[in-house]
GROMACS .gro file of N, CA and C in nm:
model
  504
    1MET      N    1  13.970  -5.820 -13.857
    1MET     CA    2  14.033  -5.771 -13.735
    1MET      C    3  14.082  -5.628 -13.752
    2LYS      N    4  14.138  -5.596 -13.873
    2LYS     CA    5  14.184  -5.461 -13.899
    2LYS      C    6  14.069  -5.362 -13.895
    3ASN      N    7  13.953  -5.404 -13.949
    3ASN     CA    8  13.837  -5.314 -13.948
    3ASN      C    9  13.789  -5.287 -13.806
    4LEU      N   10  13.792  -5.388 -13.723
    4LEU     CA   11  13.751  -5.370 -13.584
    4LEU      C   12  13.844  -5.271 -13.513
    5ARG      N   13  13.973  -5.285 -13.537
    5ARG     CA   14  14.071  -5.195 -13.478
    5ARG      C   15  14.048  -5.051 -13.528
    6LEU      N   16  14.025  -5.038 -13.658
    6LEU     CA   17  14.000  -4.906 -13.717
    6LEU      C   18  13.875  -4.843 -13.658
    7ILE      N   19  13.771  -4.923 -13.642
    7ILE     CA   20  13.646  -4.873 -13.583
    7ILE      C   21  13.670  -4.830 -13.439
    8LEU      N   22  13.744  -4.911 -13.365
    8LEU     CA   23  13.772  -4.879 -13.225
    8LEU      C   24  13.853  -4.750 -13.214
    9VAL      N   25  13.958  -4.736 -13.293
    9VAL     CA   26  14.042  -4.616 -13.289
    9VAL      C   27  13.960  -4.494 -13.333
   10THR      N   28  13.879  -4.509 -13.436
   10THR     CA   29  13.795  -4.398 -13.482
   10THR      C   30  13.697  -4.357 -13.373
   11GLY      N   31  13.637  -4.455 -13.309
   11GLY     CA   32  13.544  -4.427 -13.200
   11GLY      C   33  13.610  -4.351 -13.087
   12ILE      N   34  13.729  -4.393 -13.050
   12ILE     CA   35  13.802  -4.325 -12.942
   12ILE      C   36  13.833  -4.181 -12.982
   13LEU      N   37  13.877  -4.163 -13.106
   13LEU     CA   38  13.910  -4.028 -13.152
   13LEU      C   39  13.787  -3.937 -13.157
   14VAL      N   40  13.674  -3.992 -13.198
   14VAL     CA   41  13.551  -3.912 -13.202
   14VAL      C   42  13.510  -3.869 -13.062
   15VAL      N   43  13.513  -3.964 -12.970
   15VAL     CA   44  13.477  -3.931 -12.832
   15VAL      C   45  13.576  -3.830 -12.775
   16ALA      N   46  13.705  -3.854 -12.800
   16ALA     CA   47  13.807  -3.764 -12.745
   16ALA      C   48  13.798  -3.626 -12.807
   17SER      N   49  13.770  -3.618 -12.937
   17SER     CA   50  13.763  -3.487 -13.001
   17SER      C   51  13.641  -3.408 -12.955
   18ALA      N   52  13.545  -3.475 -12.896
   18ALA     CA   53  13.428  -3.405 -12.843
   18ALA      C   54  13.468  -3.321 -12.722
   19GLY      N   55  13.585  -3.347 -12.672
   19GLY     CA   56  13.634  -3.265 -12.561
   19GLY      C   57  13.664  -3.349 -12.441
   20VAL      N   58  13.773  -3.314 -12.372
   20VAL     CA   59  13.808  -3.387 -12.252
   20VAL      C   60  13.757  -3.314 -12.128
   21TYR      N   61  13.721  -3.189 -12.143
   21TYR     CA   62  13.663  -3.119 -12.031
   21TYR      C   63  13.513  -3.141 -12.033
   22VAL      N   64  13.461  -3.192 -11.928
   22VAL     CA   65  13.318  -3.214 -11.918
   22VAL      C   66  13.262  -3.099 -11.836
   23PRO      N   67  13.205  -3.001 -11.904
   23PRO     CA   68  13.158  -2.885 -11.830
   23PRO      C   69  13.045  -2.919 -11.736
   24GLY      N   70  13.046  -2.854 -11.625
   24GLY     CA   71  12.942  -2.877 -11.526
   24GLY      C   72  12.826  -2.782 -11.554
   25SER      N   73  12.770  -2.730 -11.451
   25SER     CA   74  12.655  -2.643 -11.467
   25SER      C   75  12.696  -2.498 -11.489
   26GLY      N   76  12.824  -2.472 -11.512
   26GLY     CA   77  12.868  -2.336 -11.533
   26GLY      C   78  12.973  -2.297 -11.433
   27ALA      N   79  12.976  -2.170 -11.400
   27ALA     CA   80  13.077  -2.119 -11.310
   27ALA      C   81  13.060  -2.181 -11.171
   28VAL      N   82  13.173  -2.207 -11.107
   28VAL     CA   83  13.169  -2.263 -10.972
   28VAL      C   84  13.219  -2.159 -10.872
   29SER      N   85  13.182  -2.178 -10.751
   29SER     CA   86  13.227  -2.091 -10.643
   29SER      C   87  13.297  -2.179 -10.539
   30GLN      N   88  13.416  -2.140 -10.502
   30GLN     CA   89  13.492  -2.217 -10.403
   30GLN      C   90  13.448  -2.179 -10.262
   31PRO      N   91  13.464  -2.268 -10.167
   31PRO     CA   92  13.420  -2.238 -10.030
   31PRO      C   93  13.502  -2.129  -9.961
   32ILE      N   94  13.626  -2.110 -10.006
   32ILE     CA   95  13.713  -2.004  -9.955
   32ILE      C   96  13.758  -1.923 -10.075
   33GLN      N   97  13.749  -1.791 -10.066
   33GLN     CA   98  13.793  -1.706 -10.177
   33GLN      C   99  13.944  -1.687 -10.168
   34PHE      N  100  14.013  -1.794 -10.199
   34PHE     CA  101  14.159  -1.799 -10.188
   34PHE      C  102  14.224  -1.708 -10.292
   35SER      N  103  14.317  -1.624 -10.248
   35SER     CA  104  14.390  -1.535 -10.338
   35SER      C  105  14.528  -1.594 -10.366
   36HIS      N  106  14.545  -1.644 -10.488
   36HIS     CA  107  14.679  -1.690 -10.526
   36HIS      C  108  14.776  -1.572 -10.523
   37LYS      N  109  14.728  -1.455 -10.566
   37LYS     CA  110  14.813  -1.336 -10.573
   37LYS      C  111  14.874  -1.304 -10.436
   38ALA      N  112  14.793  -1.310 -10.333
   38ALA     CA  113  14.843  -1.278 -10.198
   38ALA      C  114  14.937  -1.387 -10.147
   39HIS      N  115  14.906  -1.511 -10.179
   39HIS     CA  116  14.982  -1.622 -10.122
   39HIS      C  117  15.115  -1.648 -10.192
   40VAL      N  118  15.123  -1.627 -10.324
   40VAL     CA  119  15.249  -1.657 -10.394
   40VAL      C  120  15.362  -1.563 -10.352
   41LYS      N  121  15.328  -1.452 -10.289
   41LYS     CA  122  15.431  -1.360 -10.238
   41LYS      C  123  15.501  -1.420 -10.116
   42GLU      N  124  15.430  -1.504 -10.043
   42GLU     CA  125  15.479  -1.554  -9.914
   42GLU      C  126  15.521  -1.700  -9.916
   43ILE      N  127  15.455  -1.782  -9.996
   43ILE     CA  128  15.480  -1.927  -9.990
   43ILE      C  129  15.499  -1.985 -10.129
   44ARG      N  130  15.560  -2.101 -10.136
   44ARG     CA  131  15.579  -2.171 -10.263
   44ARG      C  132  15.454  -2.254 -10.295
   45CYS      N  133  15.441  -2.289 -10.422
   45CYS     CA  134  15.325  -2.367 -10.469
   45CYS      C  135  15.310  -2.498 -10.390
   46LEU      N  136  15.424  -2.558 -10.353
   46LEU     CA  137  15.421  -2.686 -10.282
   46LEU      C  138  15.348  -2.679 -10.148
   47ALA      N  139  15.339  -2.562 -10.090
   47ALA     CA  140  15.272  -2.551  -9.960
   47ALA      C  141  15.124  -2.589  -9.970
   48CYS      N  142  15.062  -2.557 -10.083
   48CYS     CA  143  14.919  -2.587 -10.101
   48CYS      C  144  14.895  -2.702 -10.198
   49HIS      N  145  14.989  -2.727 -10.288
   49HIS     CA  146  14.974  -2.833 -10.388
   49HIS      C  147  15.091  -2.931 -10.370
   50PRO      N  148  15.089  -3.009 -10.263
   50PRO     CA  149  15.207  -3.086 -10.222
   50PRO      C  150  15.247  -3.203 -10.311
   51TYR      N  151  15.165  -3.240 -10.407
   51TYR     CA  152  15.197  -3.361 -10.484
   51TYR      C  153  15.236  -3.336 -10.629
   52TYR      N  154  15.231  -3.211 -10.675
   52TYR     CA  155  15.249  -3.190 -10.819
   52TYR      C  156  15.385  -3.233 -10.871
   53GLU      N  157  15.486  -3.237 -10.787
   53GLU     CA  158  15.619  -3.279 -10.833
   53GLU      C  159  15.636  -3.431 -10.836
   54GLN      N  160  15.546  -3.503 -10.767
   54GLN     CA  161  15.566  -3.647 -10.753
   54GLN      C  162  15.451  -3.733 -10.805
   55GLN      N  163  15.333  -3.673 -10.823
   55GLN     CA  164  15.217  -3.755 -10.856
   55GLN      C  165  15.136  -3.693 -10.970
   56ALA      N  166  15.036  -3.766 -11.015
   56ALA     CA  167  14.949  -3.714 -11.119
   56ALA      C  168  14.867  -3.596 -11.067
   57SER      N  169  14.816  -3.609 -10.947
   57SER     CA  170  14.736  -3.502 -10.887
   57SER      C  171  14.828  -3.401 -10.818
   58ALA      N  172  14.794  -3.274 -10.830
   58ALA     CA  173  14.874  -3.171 -10.762
   58ALA      C  174  14.841  -3.164 -10.614
   59GLY      N  175  14.717  -3.201 -10.579
   59GLY     CA  176  14.673  -3.188 -10.441
   59GLY      C  177  14.618  -3.048 -10.417
   60LEU      N  178  14.531  -3.037 -10.320
   60LEU     CA  179  14.471  -2.908 -10.283
   60LEU      C  180  14.496  -2.884 -10.136
   61PRO      N  181  14.497  -2.757 -10.095
   61PRO     CA  182  14.526  -2.730  -9.954
   61PRO      C  183  14.417  -2.784  -9.860
   62ARG      N  184  14.464  -2.847  -9.755
   62ARG     CA  185  14.374  -2.894  -9.651
   62ARG      C  186  14.360  -2.782  -9.548
   63LEU      N  187  14.262  -2.792  -9.466
   63LEU     CA  188  14.241  -2.692  -9.362
   63LEU      C  189  14.367  -2.677  -9.277
   64ALA      N  190  14.429  -2.789  -9.243
   64ALA     CA  191  14.550  -2.783  -9.159
   64ALA      C  192  14.662  -2.703  -9.226
   65ASP      N  193  14.669  -2.712  -9.360
   65ASP     CA  194  14.770  -2.634  -9.433
   65ASP      C  195  14.744  -2.484  -9.415
   66CYS      N  196  14.618  -2.446  -9.425
   66CYS     CA  197  14.581  -2.305  -9.411
   66CYS      C  198  14.610  -2.255  -9.269
   67LEU      N  199  14.583  -2.343  -9.173
   67LEU     CA  200  14.598  -2.302  -9.033
   67LEU      C  201  14.743  -2.291  -8.989
   68VAL      N  202  14.835  -2.339  -9.070
   68VAL     CA  203  14.977  -2.319  -9.037
   68VAL      C  204  15.005  -2.170  -9.023
   69CYS      N  205  14.946  -2.091  -9.113
   69CYS     CA  206  14.965  -1.945  -9.108
   69CYS      C  207  14.846  -1.871  -9.048
   70HIS      N  208  14.726  -1.921  -9.071
   70HIS     CA  209  14.606  -1.847  -9.035
   70HIS      C  210  14.550  -1.886  -8.899
   71VAL      N  211  14.633  -1.882  -8.800
   71VAL     CA  212  14.585  -1.897  -8.663
   71VAL      C  213  14.573  -1.755  -8.611
   72GLY      N  214  14.451  -1.715  -8.583
   72GLY     CA  215  14.430  -1.575  -8.546
   72GLY      C  216  14.413  -1.493  -8.673
   73THR      N  217  14.424  -1.363  -8.660
   73THR     CA  218  14.400  -1.274  -8.773
   73THR      C  219  14.531  -1.234  -8.840
   74GLN      N  220  14.540  -1.262  -8.970
   74GLN     CA  221  14.656  -1.223  -9.049
   74GLN      C  222  14.621  -1.111  -9.146
   75SER      N  223  14.497  -1.102  -9.183
   75SER     CA  224  14.454  -1.013  -9.290
   75SER      C  225  14.417  -0.875  -9.239
   76LYS      N  226  14.421  -0.779  -9.332
   76LYS     CA  227  14.382  -0.642  -9.298
   76LYS      C  228  14.258  -0.597  -9.376
   77LYS      N  229  14.238  -0.652  -9.496
   77LYS     CA  230  14.123  -0.613  -9.576
   77LYS      C  231  13.998  -0.682  -9.523
   78PRO      N  232  13.883  -0.610  -9.523
   78PRO     CA  233  13.758  -0.671  -9.473
   78PRO      C  234  13.721  -0.801  -9.544
   79GLU      N  235  13.741  -0.806  -9.678
   79GLU     CA  236  13.704  -0.927  -9.751
   79GLU      C  237  13.795  -1.045  -9.711
   80ASP      N  238  13.920  -1.016  -9.677
   80ASP     CA  239  14.010  -1.123  -9.634
   80ASP      C  240  13.976  -1.169  -9.492
   81LEU      N  241  13.933  -1.075  -9.410
   81LEU     CA  242  13.892  -1.112  -9.274
   81LEU      C  243  13.773  -1.208  -9.278
   82THR      N  244  13.685  -1.185  -9.374
   82THR     CA  245  13.569  -1.274  -9.391
   82THR      C  246  13.615  -1.416  -9.422
   83GLU      N  247  13.715  -1.427  -9.508
   83GLU     CA  248  13.766  -1.560  -9.545
   83GLU      C  249  13.839  -1.624  -9.426
   84GLU      N  250  13.913  -1.545  -9.351
   84GLU     CA  251  13.980  -1.600  -9.232
   84GLU      C  252  13.877  -1.647  -9.130
   85LYS      N  253  13.766  -1.576  -9.121
   85LYS     CA  254  13.660  -1.617  -9.029
   85LYS      C  255  13.605  -1.754  -9.070
   86LYS      N  256  13.592  -1.774  -9.202
   86LYS     CA  257  13.545  -1.905  -9.251
   86LYS      C  258  13.642  -2.015  -9.209
   87LEU      N  259  13.772  -1.986  -9.219
   87LEU     CA  260  13.872  -2.086  -9.177
   87LEU      C  261  13.859  -2.116  -9.028
   88ALA      N  262  13.843  -2.010  -8.949
   88ALA     CA  263  13.831  -2.029  -8.804
   88ALA      C  264  13.708  -2.112  -8.769
   89GLU      N  265  13.598  -2.086  -8.840
   89GLU     CA  266  13.474  -2.162  -8.815
   89GLU      C  267  13.493  -2.309  -8.851
   90ARG      N  268  13.562  -2.333  -8.964
   90ARG     CA  269  13.588  -2.472  -9.004
   90ARG      C  270  13.680  -2.541  -8.904
   91ALA      N  271  13.778  -2.467  -8.857
   91ALA     CA  272  13.871  -2.525  -8.758
   91ALA      C  273  13.796  -2.563  -8.631
   92GLU      N  274  13.707  -2.476  -8.588
   92GLU     CA  275  13.630  -2.504  -8.466
   92GLU      C  276  13.542  -2.629  -8.483
   93LYS      N  277  13.485  -2.643  -8.603
   93LYS     CA  278  13.398  -2.758  -8.631
   93LYS      C  279  13.477  -2.881  -8.675
   94LYS      N  280  13.610  -2.861  -8.696
   94LYS     CA  281  13.695  -2.968  -8.751
   94LYS      C  282  13.638  -3.015  -8.886
   95GLU      N  283  13.602  -2.917  -8.967
   95GLU     CA  284  13.539  -2.943  -9.096
   95GLU      C  285  13.637  -2.910  -9.209
   96GLU      N  286  13.672  -3.010  -9.286
   96GLU     CA  287  13.768  -2.991  -9.395
   96GLU      C  288  13.710  -2.900  -9.505
   97ILE      N  289  13.797  -2.834  -9.577
   97ILE     CA  290  13.755  -2.750  -9.691
   97ILE      C  291  13.721  -2.842  -9.808
   98ARG      N  292  13.606  -2.825  -9.864
   98ARG     CA  293  13.564  -2.906  -9.979
   98ARG      C  294  13.573  -2.821 -10.105
   99TRP      N  295  13.694  -2.819 -10.164
   99TRP     CA  296  13.717  -2.742 -10.286
   99TRP      C  297  13.635  -2.803 -10.399
  100VAL      N  298  13.587  -2.717 -10.487
  100VAL     CA  299  13.508  -2.761 -10.601
  100VAL      C  300  13.602  -2.784 -10.720
  101ARG      N  301  13.594  -2.901 -10.777
  101ARG     CA  302  13.681  -2.937 -10.888
  101ARG      C  303  13.644  -2.859 -11.015
  102LEU      N  304  13.746  -2.801 -11.080
  102LEU     CA  305  13.724  -2.726 -11.205
  102LEU      C  306  13.759  -2.809 -11.328
  103TYR      N  307  13.869  -2.880 -11.320
  103TYR     CA  308  13.919  -2.953 -11.436
  103TYR      C  309  13.879  -3.099 -11.425
  104ARG      N  310  13.811  -3.146 -11.525
  104ARG     CA  311  13.770  -3.287 -11.528
  104ARG      C  312  13.811  -3.348 -11.661
  105LEU      N  313  13.857  -3.469 -11.653
  105LEU     CA  314  13.892  -3.544 -11.772
  105LEU      C  315  13.802  -3.665 -11.780
  106PRO      N  316  13.773  -3.711 -11.901
  106PRO     CA  317  13.696  -3.834 -11.910
  106PRO      C  318  13.779  -3.952 -11.858
  107ASP      N  319  13.714  -4.060 -11.824
  107ASP     CA  320  13.783  -4.175 -11.766
  107ASP      C  321  13.891  -4.233 -11.855
  108HIS      N  322  13.879  -4.216 -11.986
  108HIS     CA  323  13.977  -4.275 -12.077
  108HIS      C  324  14.101  -4.187 -12.097
  109ALA      N  325  14.104  -4.070 -12.035
  109ALA     CA  326  14.219  -3.980 -12.049
  109ALA      C  327  14.295  -3.973 -11.917
  110PHE      N  328  14.424  -3.952 -11.927
  110PHE     CA  329  14.510  -3.947 -11.809
  110PHE      C  330  14.594  -3.820 -11.817
  111PHE      N  331  14.603  -3.748 -11.707
  111PHE     CA  332  14.688  -3.629 -11.699
  111PHE      C  333  14.772  -3.640 -11.573
  112SER      N  334  14.900  -3.613 -11.585
  112SER     CA  335  14.989  -3.616 -11.470
  112SER      C  336  15.055  -3.480 -11.453
  113HIS      N  337  15.033  -3.419 -11.336
  113HIS     CA  338  15.102  -3.293 -11.307
  113HIS      C  339  15.253  -3.315 -11.308
  114ARG      N  340  15.297  -3.426 -11.250
  114ARG     CA  341  15.440  -3.453 -11.245
  114ARG      C  342  15.498  -3.457 -11.386
  115ARG      N  343  15.432  -3.530 -11.474
  115ARG     CA  344  15.483  -3.545 -11.609
  115ARG      C  345  15.489  -3.409 -11.681
  116HIS      N  346  15.388  -3.327 -11.661
  116HIS     CA  347  15.383  -3.199 -11.731
  116HIS      C  348  15.471  -3.092 -11.667
  117VAL      N  349  15.468  -3.082 -11.536
  117VAL     CA  350  15.540  -2.973 -11.468
  117VAL      C  351  15.687  -3.007 -11.445
  118VAL      N  352  15.714  -3.127 -11.395
  118VAL     CA  353  15.852  -3.163 -11.362
  118VAL      C  354  15.928  -3.208 -11.487
  119LEU      N  355  15.872  -3.305 -11.558
  119LEU     CA  356  15.944  -3.360 -11.673
  119LEU      C  357  15.930  -3.269 -11.796
  120GLY      N  358  15.810  -3.215 -11.819
  120GLY     CA  359  15.787  -3.130 -11.936
  120GLY      C  360  15.823  -2.985 -11.914
  121LYS      N  361  15.852  -2.949 -11.788
  121LYS     CA  362  15.892  -2.811 -11.753
  121LYS      C  363  15.787  -2.706 -11.791
  122LEU      N  364  15.658  -2.743 -11.784
  122LEU     CA  365  15.553  -2.646 -11.811
  122LEU      C  366  15.529  -2.561 -11.687
  123GLU      N  367  15.498  -2.436 -11.710
  123GLU     CA  368  15.460  -2.348 -11.600
  123GLU      C  369  15.311  -2.368 -11.571
  124CYS      N  370  15.270  -2.340 -11.450
  124CYS     CA  371  15.130  -2.358 -11.409
  124CYS      C  372  15.034  -2.283 -11.502
  125GLU      N  373  15.075  -2.161 -11.546
  125GLU     CA  374  14.985  -2.080 -11.628
  125GLU      C  375  14.956  -2.140 -11.766
  126THR      N  376  15.033  -2.239 -11.807
  126THR     CA  377  15.005  -2.303 -11.935
  126THR      C  378  14.861  -2.356 -11.937
  127CYS      N  379  14.820  -2.420 -11.829
  127CYS     CA  380  14.683  -2.474 -11.821
  127CYS      C  381  14.592  -2.389 -11.732
  128HIS      N  382  14.651  -2.320 -11.633
  128HIS     CA  383  14.569  -2.249 -11.534
  128HIS      C  384  14.561  -2.099 -11.557
  129GLY      N  385  14.616  -2.050 -11.669
  129GLY     CA  386  14.613  -1.906 -11.694
  129GLY      C  387  14.702  -1.834 -11.594
  130ASP      N  388  14.680  -1.704 -11.581
  130ASP     CA  389  14.764  -1.624 -11.491
  130ASP      C  390  14.716  -1.637 -11.347
  131ILE      N  391  14.718  -1.761 -11.299
  131ILE     CA  392  14.664  -1.794 -11.166
  131ILE      C  393  14.736  -1.718 -11.055
  132ALA      N  394  14.864  -1.692 -11.072
  132ALA     CA  395  14.942  -1.624 -10.968
  132ALA      C  396  14.897  -1.479 -10.948
  133ALA      N  397  14.826  -1.423 -11.044
  133ALA     CA  398  14.780  -1.285 -11.033
  133ALA      C  399  14.634  -1.275 -10.989
  134MET      N  400  14.572  -1.390 -10.961
  134MET     CA  401  14.429  -1.390 -10.930
  134MET      C  402  14.403  -1.367 -10.781
  135ASP      N  403  14.312  -1.274 -10.754
  135ASP     CA  404  14.271  -1.246 -10.616
  135ASP      C  405  14.162  -1.339 -10.566
  136VAL      N  406  14.093  -1.401 -10.659
  136VAL     CA  407  13.988  -1.497 -10.622
  136VAL      C  408  14.008  -1.623 -10.705
  137PRO      N  409  13.958  -1.735 -10.657
  137PRO     CA  410  13.973  -1.860 -10.734
  137PRO      C  411  13.900  -1.849 -10.868
  138PRO      N  412  13.955  -1.912 -10.972
  138PRO     CA  413  13.885  -1.909 -11.100
  138PRO      C  414  13.751  -1.983 -11.091
  139GLU      N  415  13.656  -1.935 -11.169
  139GLU     CA  416  13.524  -1.998 -11.170
  139GLU      C  417  13.511  -2.106 -11.276
  140LYS      N  418  13.602  -2.099 -11.374
  140LYS     CA  419  13.601  -2.195 -11.485
  140LYS      C  420  13.746  -2.228 -11.520
  141PRO      N  421  13.768  -2.337 -11.589
  141PRO     CA  422  13.904  -2.366 -11.635
  141PRO      C  423  13.955  -2.253 -11.725
  142ALA      N  424  14.081  -2.222 -11.711
  142ALA     CA  425  14.140  -2.115 -11.791
  142ALA      C  426  14.159  -2.154 -11.936
  143GLN      N  427  14.173  -2.282 -11.962
  143GLN     CA  428  14.194  -2.334 -12.097
  143GLN      C  429  14.083  -2.435 -12.127
  144PRO      N  430  14.059  -2.460 -12.253
  144PRO     CA  431  13.951  -2.553 -12.287
  144PRO      C  432  13.980  -2.698 -12.246
  145ILE      N  433  14.105  -2.736 -12.231
  145ILE     CA  434  14.145  -2.872 -12.194
  145ILE      C  435  14.070  -2.976 -12.279
  146LYS      N  436  14.073  -2.952 -12.406
  146LYS     CA  437  14.017  -3.047 -12.502
  146LYS      C  438  14.131  -3.112 -12.578
  147MET      N  439  14.100  -3.222 -12.642
  147MET     CA  440  14.205  -3.299 -12.707
  147MET      C  441  14.284  -3.214 -12.807
  148GLY      N  442  14.218  -3.133 -12.887
  148GLY     CA  443  14.286  -3.050 -12.986
  148GLY      C  444  14.384  -2.953 -12.920
  149TRP      N  445  14.342  -2.896 -12.808
  149TRP     CA  446  14.428  -2.802 -12.737
  149TRP      C  447  14.550  -2.875 -12.680
  150CYS      N  448  14.527  -2.993 -12.622
  150CYS     CA  449  14.638  -3.071 -12.564
  150CYS      C  450  14.735  -3.115 -12.674
  151VAL      N  451  14.682  -3.166 -12.785
  151VAL     CA  452  14.768  -3.213 -12.893
  151VAL      C  453  14.849  -3.096 -12.951
  152SER      N  454  14.787  -2.982 -12.964
  152SER     CA  455  14.857  -2.864 -13.014
  152SER      C  456  14.976  -2.830 -12.925
  153CYS      N  457  14.955  -2.835 -12.794
  153CYS     CA  458  15.063  -2.808 -12.699
  153CYS      C  459  15.170  -2.917 -12.709
  154HIS      N  460  15.128  -3.042 -12.719
  154HIS     CA  461  15.225  -3.152 -12.730
  154HIS      C  462  15.312  -3.133 -12.854
  155ARG      N  463  15.250  -3.094 -12.965
  155ARG     CA  464  15.328  -3.072 -13.089
  155ARG      C  465  15.423  -2.955 -13.072
  156MET      N  466  15.376  -2.848 -13.010
  156MET     CA  467  15.459  -2.729 -12.990
  156MET      C  468  15.580  -2.760 -12.901
  157LYS      N  469  15.560  -2.850 -12.804
  157LYS     CA  470  15.667  -2.884 -12.709
  157LYS      C  471  15.743  -3.010 -12.750
  158ASN      N  472  15.712  -3.063 -12.868
  158ASN     CA  473  15.774  -3.187 -12.916
  158ASN      C  474  15.753  -3.303 -12.818
  159ALA      N  475  15.636  -3.305 -12.755
  159ALA     CA  476  15.600  -3.416 -12.666
  159ALA      C  477  15.527  -3.522 -12.748
  160SER      N  478  15.516  -3.641 -12.696
  160SER     CA  479  15.451  -3.751 -12.766
  160SER      C  480  15.305  -3.718 -12.798
  161THR      N  481  15.264  -3.752 -12.919
  161THR     CA  482  15.123  -3.743 -12.955
  161THR      C  483  15.065  -3.883 -12.976
  162ASP      N  484  15.139  -3.984 -12.930
  162ASP     CA  485  15.089  -4.121 -12.934
  162ASP      C  486  14.965  -4.131 -12.846
  163CYS      N  487  14.863  -4.198 -12.894
  163CYS     CA  488  14.736  -4.211 -12.820
  163CYS      C  489  14.760  -4.263 -12.678
  164ASN      N  490  14.851  -4.360 -12.667
  164ASN     CA  491  14.874  -4.422 -12.536
  164ASN      C  492  14.943  -4.329 -12.436
  165ALA      N  493  14.994  -4.216 -12.483
  165ALA     CA  494  15.058  -4.123 -12.390
  165ALA      C  495  14.956  -4.063 -12.292
  166CYS      N  496  14.831  -4.047 -12.338
  166CYS     CA  497  14.730  -3.984 -12.254
  166CYS      C  498  14.600  -4.065 -12.240
  167HIS      N  499  14.586  -4.167 -12.321
  167HIS     CA  500  14.461  -4.245 -12.317
  167HIS      C  501  14.489  -4.389 -12.276
  168HIS      N  502  14.394  -4.444 -12.202
  168HIS     CA  503  14.408  -4.581 -12.154
  168HIS      C  504  14.355  -4.676 -12.258
   0.00000   0.00000   0.00000
């Protein structure tokens, strides 16, 4: 029985050490060239990521969230006007924004924004880089989001490194 347990734990560690980020086909492009830099001056993170304080998922802005401010023309730069036009077209078609997911974890790993941001007091840039200074959405994850990187952060922050803290 001990050997079976050892084999199982070793297997989990090997799979996990292969990386928790499952890279896709490379860089992604979001449907709206959202500027965090422009928006963080005016609104709080909760306006677009309404669940990060209470749930595992942070949530992404819905079209209705964007239209709270972007009814008509708000922008002055030509590139921003193009993005506002996209919002207006989606609003007319009643078509939700389909954001492309950047961060993926394998099914056996669990990540909670609430646990990391609210309880662990981590800043967004810990995992997302200097997102507040970005004029366009990132094309790739800012951090490798692999087990070694996560464990290193957990050790640095004196957070649990027990397997069950992040793995099912």
